[in-house]
Amino acid sequence: MWKYTENAGRRNCDLSFANLYAWRMLYRTEVAEWGGFLVFRFYADGHLAYLMPVGEGDWCAILQALKEDACRLSHPLLLLGVCEDLMPQVEECMGEDCRVNANRDHADYIYLRESLAALSGKKLQAKRNHVNRFKALYPDYRYEELTDEWVPACLDLTRRWVESRQDEAEKRAVAAESEAIQRALAHREELDLRGGVLLVGEQIAAFTYGAPICRDTFDVCVEKADVEFEGAYTVINKEFVSRLPEQYKYVNREEDLGVEGLRKAKLSYQPEMLLMKYSVWSSCTVKAEIEECGLTPELHLIKWQTRALWSLCFGDTEEFMKLYFTRKYTPERNSCLVRDGRVVAALQRLPYRMMFGGGVV
């Protein structure tokens, strides 16, 4: 991957190999080379999806190849993580045959490394106060590089962090992240992870690790702290970033996922830029074919989102899914709940005939 990403100038966290590897258990990510490009295929919420390819060559050819691959697997093309500077290529190659959506919740927060390391300036005064407060409260603190010695303590802090969640949906989400952390730390050296731990006495107060995205941008993949130690998050961030090699001008601290508290925290560090990312959807059929089968583009999109939801909930085979959504599904038989342009619940009503009293009911 590195030969594609090193000099590509792409700074989105989706392209961190450490992230792709650690989260593969959830997204079933596959990577391949095609026509001078690196391409990515995975599943997001049950729907087959692709990242925007990385490389040089014929953009129209590679996007058409991805669409054909998706259609072969009975899915429309869903591109995720498309950065704003690549939208012209998408629009030129796909024209009217696509729908585009910007999602603020998945924008990456990118900072200047020097700014995070120094915390200088009036706008970051509160962060300096947090650091000074931590040093006053815990004068025996120290920072150490993340080595095998500290991995068990990091995993124990992660376990306690998972157990502290109350909401069941949140518990499932953090449990998945916990598994990703275990996978990453188990292969720390192979993934070329850099990390650090913050200690108060012999107790671990926080840990973090990350990996490069490209030549000038470093991705902070994980940052966890024991909230009993006031200011631990601020201190581990400053200590870790200040030790990164100077070649990394930028630090990507990833998305906020729409979590209000996380958004407030990330904005408080004064990002240099918000890297907006778009999702692009394109049907396997052209507009004329959609109209011919009696579905508007909106109904066609609902059909495929309902299909993805079905797959997520029930895990049926592709053969069954294709049979049902080709022969049984109709818009009239489907009721759905849509939030922010996405089907989040659906109900299927199918005709059922039976013999009763000598007749068909």
XYZ file of C-alpha atoms in Angstrom, residues 99-300:
202
model
C -25.975 10.849 -6.290
C -23.606 12.697 -3.932
C -23.926 13.261 -0.199
C -21.635 15.204 2.152
C -21.491 13.980 5.737
C -20.021 16.368 8.313
C -19.900 13.559 10.891
C -17.168 11.810 8.879
C -14.965 14.838 8.211
C -11.361 14.352 9.388
C -9.811 16.846 11.801
C -6.312 17.741 10.599
C -3.909 19.791 12.724
C -0.441 21.243 12.372
C 1.953 19.038 14.334
C 3.784 22.085 15.737
C 0.525 23.560 17.013
C -0.434 20.397 18.926
C 3.079 20.018 20.309
C 3.478 23.628 21.535
C -0.138 24.520 22.384
C 0.870 28.153 21.946
C -1.414 31.124 21.357
C -4.438 32.584 23.085
C -6.913 30.075 21.591
C -5.046 27.164 23.176
C -4.596 28.773 26.594
C -7.182 26.404 28.123
C -5.172 23.400 26.883
C -1.996 24.769 28.473
C -3.947 25.192 31.694
C -4.975 21.513 31.548
C -1.330 20.491 31.148
C -0.162 22.668 34.028
C -2.981 21.389 36.234
C -2.013 17.772 35.479
C 1.643 18.438 36.319
C 0.667 20.085 39.592
C -1.648 17.236 40.608
C 0.678 14.410 39.542
C 4.296 15.580 39.865
C 5.534 11.989 39.599
C 4.068 11.484 36.111
C 6.217 10.306 33.242
C 5.841 9.523 29.537
C 7.282 6.385 27.938
C 7.261 4.898 24.467
C 4.666 2.170 23.930
C 6.527 -1.146 24.078
C 5.448 -4.753 24.609
C 5.900 -4.194 28.337
C 2.933 -1.810 28.444
C 0.532 -3.632 26.115
C -1.246 -5.632 28.895
C -1.872 -2.420 30.877
C -3.215 -0.689 27.746
C -5.596 -3.579 27.114
C -6.729 -3.503 30.741
C -7.507 0.224 30.467
C -9.423 -0.533 27.267
C -11.420 -3.267 29.001
C -12.401 -0.931 31.829
C -13.353 1.725 29.293
C -15.707 -0.747 27.533
C -17.259 -1.898 30.809
C -17.992 1.693 31.840
C -20.435 2.178 28.952
C -24.105 2.044 29.940
C -25.993 2.207 26.640
C -26.157 -1.178 24.859
C -25.650 0.284 21.370
C -22.630 2.224 22.613
C -21.288 -0.911 24.289
C -21.376 -2.793 20.982
C -19.570 0.049 19.227
C -16.799 0.338 21.803
C -16.466 -3.453 21.972
C -15.688 -3.439 18.242
C -13.092 -0.712 18.796
C -11.626 -2.744 21.645
C -11.174 -5.698 19.299
C -9.507 -3.409 16.738
C -7.115 -2.157 19.446
C -6.217 -5.739 20.382
C -5.514 -6.619 16.742
C -3.339 -3.535 16.261
C -1.305 -3.978 19.449
C -0.809 -7.680 18.748
C 0.993 -6.687 15.521
C 2.477 -3.413 16.710
C 5.886 -3.906 15.098
C 4.611 -5.278 11.773
C 2.224 -2.323 11.460
C 5.037 0.134 12.291
C 2.922 1.720 15.014
C 4.278 4.579 17.092
C 2.754 4.961 20.522
C 3.168 6.243 24.019
C 1.911 5.710 27.562
C 1.351 8.251 30.324
C 2.132 6.951 33.793
C 1.402 8.283 37.262
C 3.626 6.303 39.545
C 3.275 2.792 38.153
C -0.357 3.259 37.077
C -1.203 3.875 33.433
C -3.215 7.086 33.019
C -3.435 7.122 29.215
C -2.085 5.559 26.044
C -2.103 6.364 22.356
C -0.759 5.076 19.059
C -0.866 5.833 15.370
C 0.735 5.314 11.975
C 1.561 7.382 8.879
C -1.023 7.987 6.152
C 1.364 9.580 3.678
C 4.784 11.228 3.705
C 3.698 14.386 5.559
C 0.638 13.236 7.567
C 0.460 11.044 10.666
C -2.779 9.427 11.846
C -3.569 9.169 15.554
C -5.579 5.942 15.479
C -6.373 5.567 19.178
C -6.178 7.716 22.301
C -7.560 6.415 25.608
C -7.279 7.848 29.120
C -8.441 7.087 32.635
C -10.743 10.039 33.346
C -9.846 9.798 37.046
C -6.625 11.576 36.077
C -7.651 15.140 35.275
C -6.040 16.437 32.079
C -4.644 13.053 30.990
C -6.063 13.336 27.478
C -4.444 16.723 26.882
C -1.079 15.627 28.240
C -0.841 12.329 26.320
C -1.716 14.175 23.112
C 0.953 16.850 23.645
C 3.665 14.435 24.780
C 3.061 12.021 21.910
C 2.859 14.575 19.110
C 5.936 16.444 20.321
C 7.973 13.284 19.705
C 6.803 12.645 16.154
C 9.425 13.092 13.412
C 9.476 16.576 11.871
C 8.633 15.157 8.432
C 5.009 14.962 9.598
C 3.695 18.473 9.108
C 0.102 17.366 9.721
C -1.619 15.171 12.295
C -4.985 13.589 11.486
C -7.098 12.983 14.604
C -9.922 11.359 12.625
C -13.707 11.969 12.708
C -16.114 12.897 15.478
C -18.904 10.603 14.135
C -21.487 13.194 15.144
C -20.799 12.745 18.882
C -21.357 16.190 20.394
C -18.749 15.924 23.140
C -16.139 14.544 20.764
C -16.831 17.296 18.234
C -16.421 19.974 20.893
C -13.132 18.425 22.053
C -11.676 18.142 18.551
C -12.655 21.706 17.651
C -11.067 22.993 20.865
C -7.631 22.009 19.542
C -8.082 24.467 16.624
C -7.757 22.223 13.548
C -5.870 23.546 10.558
C -8.547 22.051 8.283
C -11.668 19.922 8.247
C -11.243 17.331 5.520
C -14.744 16.855 4.112
C -15.525 13.453 2.643
C -18.419 12.529 0.382
C -20.357 9.367 -0.377
C -21.334 8.645 -3.985
C -24.061 6.204 -5.030
C -24.682 4.939 -8.544
C -27.296 2.405 -9.646
C -26.476 -0.662 -11.699
C -29.106 0.490 -14.186
C -29.083 3.645 -16.259
C -31.746 6.296 -15.782
C -33.854 5.062 -18.714
C -33.938 1.540 -17.307
C -34.985 2.850 -13.891
C -37.899 4.718 -15.445
C -38.828 1.712 -17.587
C -39.212 -0.554 -14.540
C -41.404 2.074 -12.887
C -39.031 3.183 -10.122
C -37.945 6.753 -9.657
C -34.282 7.263 -8.675
C -35.471 7.916 -5.110
C -37.423 4.624 -4.936
C -34.521 2.797 -6.515
